[in-house]
Structures are given as structure tokens and as C-alpha cells.
Coordinates of N, CA and C in Angstrom, one line a residue:
X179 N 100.3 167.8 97.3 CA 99.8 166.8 98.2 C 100.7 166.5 99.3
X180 N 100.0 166.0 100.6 CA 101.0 166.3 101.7 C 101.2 164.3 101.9
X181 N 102.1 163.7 102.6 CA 102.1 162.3 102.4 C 101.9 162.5 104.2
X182 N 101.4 160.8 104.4 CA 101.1 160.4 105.7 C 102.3 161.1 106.9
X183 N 103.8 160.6 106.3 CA 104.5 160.8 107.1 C 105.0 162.8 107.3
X184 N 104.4 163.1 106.3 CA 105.2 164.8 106.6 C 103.7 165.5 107.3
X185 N 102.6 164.7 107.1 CA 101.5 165.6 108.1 C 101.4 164.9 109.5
X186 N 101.9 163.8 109.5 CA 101.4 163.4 111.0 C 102.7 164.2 111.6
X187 N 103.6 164.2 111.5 CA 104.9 164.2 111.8 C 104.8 165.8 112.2
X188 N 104.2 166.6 111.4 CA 104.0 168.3 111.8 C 103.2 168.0 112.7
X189 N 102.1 167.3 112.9 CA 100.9 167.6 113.4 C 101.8 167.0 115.0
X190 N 102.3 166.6 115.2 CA 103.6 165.9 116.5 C 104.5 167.1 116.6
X191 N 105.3 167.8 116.0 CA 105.2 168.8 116.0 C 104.7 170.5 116.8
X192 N 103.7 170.6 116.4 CA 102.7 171.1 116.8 C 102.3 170.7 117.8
X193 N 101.7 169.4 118.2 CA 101.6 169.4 119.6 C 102.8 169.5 120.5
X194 N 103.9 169.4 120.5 CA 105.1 169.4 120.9 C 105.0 171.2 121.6
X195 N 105.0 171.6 120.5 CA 105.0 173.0 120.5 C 104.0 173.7 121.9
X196 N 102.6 173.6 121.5 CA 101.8 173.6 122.4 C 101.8 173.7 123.6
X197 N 102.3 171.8 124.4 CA 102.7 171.6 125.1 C 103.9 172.1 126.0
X198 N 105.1 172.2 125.4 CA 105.4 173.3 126.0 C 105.3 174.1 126.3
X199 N 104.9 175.1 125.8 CA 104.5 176.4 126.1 C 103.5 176.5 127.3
X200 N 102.7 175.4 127.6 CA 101.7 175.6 128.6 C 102.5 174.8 129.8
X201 N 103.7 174.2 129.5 CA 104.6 173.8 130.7 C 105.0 174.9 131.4
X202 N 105.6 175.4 130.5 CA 106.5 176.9 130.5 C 105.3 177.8 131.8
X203 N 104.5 178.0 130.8 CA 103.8 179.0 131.8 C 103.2 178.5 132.9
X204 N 103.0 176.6 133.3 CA 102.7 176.5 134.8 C 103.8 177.1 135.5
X205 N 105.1 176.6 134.9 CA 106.6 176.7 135.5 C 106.6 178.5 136.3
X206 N 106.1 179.6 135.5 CA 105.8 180.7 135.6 C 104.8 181.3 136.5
X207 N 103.9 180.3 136.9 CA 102.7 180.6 137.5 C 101.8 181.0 136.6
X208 N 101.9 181.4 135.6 CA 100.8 181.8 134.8 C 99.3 181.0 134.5
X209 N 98.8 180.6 135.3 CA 97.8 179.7 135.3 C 96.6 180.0 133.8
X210 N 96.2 181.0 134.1 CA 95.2 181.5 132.5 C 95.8 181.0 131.2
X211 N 97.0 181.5 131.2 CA 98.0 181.0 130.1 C 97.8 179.9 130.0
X212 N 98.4 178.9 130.5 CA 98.7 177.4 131.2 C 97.7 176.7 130.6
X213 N 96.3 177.2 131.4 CA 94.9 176.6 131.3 C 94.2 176.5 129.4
X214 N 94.7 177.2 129.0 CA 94.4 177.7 128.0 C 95.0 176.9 126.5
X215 N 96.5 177.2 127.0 CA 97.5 176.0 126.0 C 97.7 174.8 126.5
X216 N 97.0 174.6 127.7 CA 96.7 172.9 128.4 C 95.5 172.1 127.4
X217 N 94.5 173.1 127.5 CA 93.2 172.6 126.7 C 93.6 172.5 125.2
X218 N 94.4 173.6 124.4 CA 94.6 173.6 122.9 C 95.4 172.0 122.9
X219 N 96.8 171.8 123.6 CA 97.1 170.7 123.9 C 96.2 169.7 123.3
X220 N 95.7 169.4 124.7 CA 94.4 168.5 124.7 C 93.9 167.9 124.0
X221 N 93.1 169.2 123.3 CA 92.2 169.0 122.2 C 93.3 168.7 121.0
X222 N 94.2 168.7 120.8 CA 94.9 168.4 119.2 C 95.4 167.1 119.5
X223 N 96.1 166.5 120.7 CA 96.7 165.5 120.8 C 95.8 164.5 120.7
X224 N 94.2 164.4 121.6 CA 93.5 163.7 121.4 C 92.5 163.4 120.1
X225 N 92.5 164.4 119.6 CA 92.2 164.2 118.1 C 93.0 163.8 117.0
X226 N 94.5 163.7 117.0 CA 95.6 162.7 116.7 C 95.3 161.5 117.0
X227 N 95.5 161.4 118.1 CA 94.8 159.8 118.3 C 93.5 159.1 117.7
X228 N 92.8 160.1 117.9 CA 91.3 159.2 116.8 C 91.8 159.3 115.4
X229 N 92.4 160.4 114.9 CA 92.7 160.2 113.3 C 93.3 158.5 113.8
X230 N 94.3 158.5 114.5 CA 94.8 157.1 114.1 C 93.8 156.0 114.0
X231 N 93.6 156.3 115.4 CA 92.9 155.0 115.8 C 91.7 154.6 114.7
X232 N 90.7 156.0 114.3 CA 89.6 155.3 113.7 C 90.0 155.5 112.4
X233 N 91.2 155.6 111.8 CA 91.1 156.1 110.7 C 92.6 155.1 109.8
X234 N 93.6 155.8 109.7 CA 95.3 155.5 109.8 C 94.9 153.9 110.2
X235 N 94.7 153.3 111.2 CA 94.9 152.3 112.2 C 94.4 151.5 111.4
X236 N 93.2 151.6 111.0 CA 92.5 150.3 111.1 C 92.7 150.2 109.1
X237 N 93.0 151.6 108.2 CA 93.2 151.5 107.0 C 94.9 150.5 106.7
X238 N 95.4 150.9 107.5 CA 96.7 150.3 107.4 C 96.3 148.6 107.8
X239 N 95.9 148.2 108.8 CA 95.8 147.4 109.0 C 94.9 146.3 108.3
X240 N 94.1 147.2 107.3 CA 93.2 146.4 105.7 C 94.4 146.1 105.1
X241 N 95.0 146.9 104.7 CA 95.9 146.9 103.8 C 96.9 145.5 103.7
X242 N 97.1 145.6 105.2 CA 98.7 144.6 105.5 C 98.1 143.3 105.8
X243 N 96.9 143.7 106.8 CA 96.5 141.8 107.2 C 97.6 141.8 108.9
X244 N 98.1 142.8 109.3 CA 98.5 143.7 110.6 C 97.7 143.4 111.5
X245 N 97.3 143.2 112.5 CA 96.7 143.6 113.3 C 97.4 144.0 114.3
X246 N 98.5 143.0 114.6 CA 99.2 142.7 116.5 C 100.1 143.3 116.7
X247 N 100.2 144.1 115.3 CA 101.6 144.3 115.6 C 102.1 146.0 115.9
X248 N 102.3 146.9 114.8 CA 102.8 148.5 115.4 C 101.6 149.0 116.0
X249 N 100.4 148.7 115.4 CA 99.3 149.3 115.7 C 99.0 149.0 117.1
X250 N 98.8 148.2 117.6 CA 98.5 147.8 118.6 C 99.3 148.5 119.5
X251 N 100.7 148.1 119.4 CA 101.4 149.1 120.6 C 100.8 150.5 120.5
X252 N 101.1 151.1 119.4 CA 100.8 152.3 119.7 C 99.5 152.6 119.9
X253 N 98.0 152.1 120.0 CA 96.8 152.4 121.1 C 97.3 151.8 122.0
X254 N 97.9 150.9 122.7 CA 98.5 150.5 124.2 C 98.9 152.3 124.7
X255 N 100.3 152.6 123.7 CA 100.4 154.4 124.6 C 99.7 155.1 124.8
X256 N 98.4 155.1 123.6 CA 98.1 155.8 123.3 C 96.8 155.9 124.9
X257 N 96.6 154.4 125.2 CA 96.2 154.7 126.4 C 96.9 154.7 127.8
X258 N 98.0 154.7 127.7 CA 99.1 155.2 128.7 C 98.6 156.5 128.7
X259 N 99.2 157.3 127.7 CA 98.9 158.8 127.3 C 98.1 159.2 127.8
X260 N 96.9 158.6 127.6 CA 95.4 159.5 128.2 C 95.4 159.2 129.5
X261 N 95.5 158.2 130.4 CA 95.9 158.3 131.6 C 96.7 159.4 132.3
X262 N 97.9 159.8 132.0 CA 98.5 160.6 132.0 C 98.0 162.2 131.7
X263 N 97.3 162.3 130.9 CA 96.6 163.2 130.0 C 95.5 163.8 131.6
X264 N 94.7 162.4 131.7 CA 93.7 163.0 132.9 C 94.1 163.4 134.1
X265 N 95.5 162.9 134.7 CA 96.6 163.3 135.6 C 96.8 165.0 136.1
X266 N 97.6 165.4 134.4 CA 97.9 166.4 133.8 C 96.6 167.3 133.9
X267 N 95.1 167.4 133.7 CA 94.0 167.8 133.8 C 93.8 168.1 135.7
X268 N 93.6 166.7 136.1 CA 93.5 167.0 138.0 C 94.4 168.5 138.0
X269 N 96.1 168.2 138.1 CA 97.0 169.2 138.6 C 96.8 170.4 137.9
X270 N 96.6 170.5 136.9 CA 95.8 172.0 135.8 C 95.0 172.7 137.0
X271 N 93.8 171.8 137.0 CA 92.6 172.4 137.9 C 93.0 173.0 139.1
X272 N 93.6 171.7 139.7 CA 94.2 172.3 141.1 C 95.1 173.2 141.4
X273 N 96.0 173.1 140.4 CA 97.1 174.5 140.5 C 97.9 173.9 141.0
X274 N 98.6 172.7 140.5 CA 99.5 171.9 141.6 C 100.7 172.2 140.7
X275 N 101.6 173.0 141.1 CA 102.7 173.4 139.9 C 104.1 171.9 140.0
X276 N 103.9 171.2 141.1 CA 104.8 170.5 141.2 C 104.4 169.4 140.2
X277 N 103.2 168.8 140.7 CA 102.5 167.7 140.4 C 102.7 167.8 138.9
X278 N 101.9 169.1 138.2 CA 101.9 169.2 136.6 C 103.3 169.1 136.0
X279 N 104.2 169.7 136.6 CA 105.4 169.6 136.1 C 106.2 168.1 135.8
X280 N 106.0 167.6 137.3 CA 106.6 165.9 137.3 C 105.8 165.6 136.2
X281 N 104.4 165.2 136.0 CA 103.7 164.6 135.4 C 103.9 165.1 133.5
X282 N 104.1 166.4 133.6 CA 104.4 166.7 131.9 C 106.1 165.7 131.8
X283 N 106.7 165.9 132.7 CA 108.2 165.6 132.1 C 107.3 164.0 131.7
X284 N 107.3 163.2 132.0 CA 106.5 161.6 132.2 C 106.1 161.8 130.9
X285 N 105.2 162.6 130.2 CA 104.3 162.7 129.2 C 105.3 163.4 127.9
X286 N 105.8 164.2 128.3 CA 106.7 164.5 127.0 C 107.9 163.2 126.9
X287 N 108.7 162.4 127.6 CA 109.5 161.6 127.3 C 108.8 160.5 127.0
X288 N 107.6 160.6 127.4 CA 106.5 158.9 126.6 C 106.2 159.6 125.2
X289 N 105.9 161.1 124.8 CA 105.3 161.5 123.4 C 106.6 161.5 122.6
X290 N 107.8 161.8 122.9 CA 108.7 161.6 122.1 C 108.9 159.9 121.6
X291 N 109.2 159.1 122.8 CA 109.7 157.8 122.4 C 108.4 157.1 121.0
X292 N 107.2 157.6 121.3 CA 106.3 157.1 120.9 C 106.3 157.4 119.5
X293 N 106.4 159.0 119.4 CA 106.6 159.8 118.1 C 107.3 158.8 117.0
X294 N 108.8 158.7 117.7 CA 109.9 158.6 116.9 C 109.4 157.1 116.3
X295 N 108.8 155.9 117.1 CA 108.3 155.0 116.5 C 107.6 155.3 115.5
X296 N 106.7 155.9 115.5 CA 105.6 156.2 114.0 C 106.1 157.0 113.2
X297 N 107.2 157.7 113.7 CA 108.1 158.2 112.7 C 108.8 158.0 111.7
X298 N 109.6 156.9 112.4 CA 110.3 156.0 111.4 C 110.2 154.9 111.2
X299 N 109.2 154.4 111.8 CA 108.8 153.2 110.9 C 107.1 153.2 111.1
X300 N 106.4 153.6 111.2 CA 105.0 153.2 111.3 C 104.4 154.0 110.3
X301 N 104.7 155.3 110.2 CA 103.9 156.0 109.4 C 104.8 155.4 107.6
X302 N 106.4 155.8 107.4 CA 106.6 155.2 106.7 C 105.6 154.0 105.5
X303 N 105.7 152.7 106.7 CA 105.3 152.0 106.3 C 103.4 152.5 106.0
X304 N 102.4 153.0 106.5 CA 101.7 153.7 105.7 C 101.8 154.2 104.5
X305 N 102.7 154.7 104.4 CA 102.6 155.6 103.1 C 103.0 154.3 101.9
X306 N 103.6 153.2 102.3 CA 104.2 152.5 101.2 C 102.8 151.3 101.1
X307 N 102.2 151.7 102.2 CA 100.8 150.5 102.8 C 99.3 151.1 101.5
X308 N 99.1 152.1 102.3 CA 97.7 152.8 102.0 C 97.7 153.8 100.6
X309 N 96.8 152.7 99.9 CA 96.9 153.2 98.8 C 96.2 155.0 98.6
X310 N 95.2 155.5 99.4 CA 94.7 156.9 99.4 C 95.4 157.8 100.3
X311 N 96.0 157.4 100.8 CA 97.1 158.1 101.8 C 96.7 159.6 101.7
X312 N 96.9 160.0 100.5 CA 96.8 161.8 100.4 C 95.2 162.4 100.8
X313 N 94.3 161.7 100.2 CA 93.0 161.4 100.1 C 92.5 161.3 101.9
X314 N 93.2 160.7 102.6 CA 93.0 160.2 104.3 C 93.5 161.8 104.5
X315 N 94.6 162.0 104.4 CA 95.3 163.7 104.7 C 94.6 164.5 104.4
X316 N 94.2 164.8 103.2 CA 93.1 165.8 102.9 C 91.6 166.0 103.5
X317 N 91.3 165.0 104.1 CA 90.0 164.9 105.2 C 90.5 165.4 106.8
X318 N 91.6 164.9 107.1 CA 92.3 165.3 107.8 C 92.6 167.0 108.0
X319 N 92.8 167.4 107.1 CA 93.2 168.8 107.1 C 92.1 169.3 107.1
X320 N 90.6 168.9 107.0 CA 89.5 170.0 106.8 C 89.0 169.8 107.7
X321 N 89.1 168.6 108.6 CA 88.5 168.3 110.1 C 89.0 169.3 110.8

């Protein structure tokens, strides 16, 4: 069984990974590349966020009687993020190597600071919160 904190935490990870690599290759001009591990990006980060939001978020927050509190900041980034996210998309399209560049540094030092919150204390406190935890993971993994 995998617990809340060692799947979200890969799955951050992994996007981590991603994301780079399609930095790397605007940085390079490789646009196809770029275009490509921009979208994989994309699509994982933003489906991290719904696991939370409709899932994680609102379970944790049965649990505790929470509402105002970790959760909430983190959909506040989480809509920072997508802002940012659609930014990152314009300069993609356009080929703006400056633009995407500024704009990832912005987005990687907001995905870290954010990370390390759910890191060490949000997801944590999940795992000690939600009583199916493994059960939430395992739907997780087949989505």
C-alpha cells in the first residue's frame, strides 16, 4: 500500500521532472520537444490539482471540520498556478523563449514553496486525518 504522503510527493516529483525538461528544451530552441513535455506537464499538474481539490481536499476536510485553513491556501496557489500555467501556454505557442523562461522560473519557485507545504505538513496531517487514505491512492493510481 502506498500512503498519501509518499504518492503525492512522487507524483510532485514527477511533475518536477517533466517540467524541466521542457524548460531545458525551450532554453535549446527545441520547440517539438518543449511543446510536447509542456503538454505532459500540463496535463499531470492539472490533474494533481483535481485529485486534491475534488478529492484529498474536501475528504480531509470531513474528517477535521477544516475548512479555512491548509486547504484553502493551497486552492488560492493552486489558482495562482493556473494563471501562470495559461501564461506559460501563450509563450509555448508563440515561441517566446524569453517570456517562457521568466515565466517557468515564477512557476517552479511557486511549485516548490507550495510542494514543501503539503509536504510537511498537509499531506502528513492526511494520512493521520483520512481514514481510507490507501483506498483514495489506489483510485488514484488507476485514473
Amino acid at each position: 500500500m502506498t500512503s498519501i504522503p509518499d504518492y503525492m510527493t512522487r507524483k510532485h516529483r514527477e511533475c518536477d521532472d517533466v517540467f524541466s525538461i521542457a524548460e531545458s528544451k525551450v532554453a535549446d530552441g527545441n520547440w517539438p520537444i518543449a511543446s510536447e513535455k509542456w503538454q505532459a506537464f500540463k496535463h499531470e499538474l492539472l490533474n494533481h490539482f483535481e485529485q486534491e481539490e475534488e478529492v484529498l481536499f474536501p475528504t480531509f476536510e470531513q474528517a477535521t471540520g477544516m475548512t479555512g485553513g491548509p486547504t484553502q491556501v493551497m486552492r488560492m496557489e493552486h489558482q495562482q498556478m493556473r494563471a501562470l500555467v495559461e501564461d506559460l501556454d501563450t509563450a509555448m505557442a508563440a515561441k517566446d523563449t524569453d517570456a517562457y523562461l521568466g515565466l517557468s522560473e515564477t512557476l517552479m519557485v511557486m511549485m516548490q514553496q507550495h510542494n514543501m507545504k503539503e509536504e510537511m505538513m498537509l499531506y502528513p496531517m492526511m494520512e493521520q486525518n483520512i481514514a481510507n487514505g490507501e483506498q483514495i491512492i489506489e483510485q488514484f493510481q488507476m485514473s
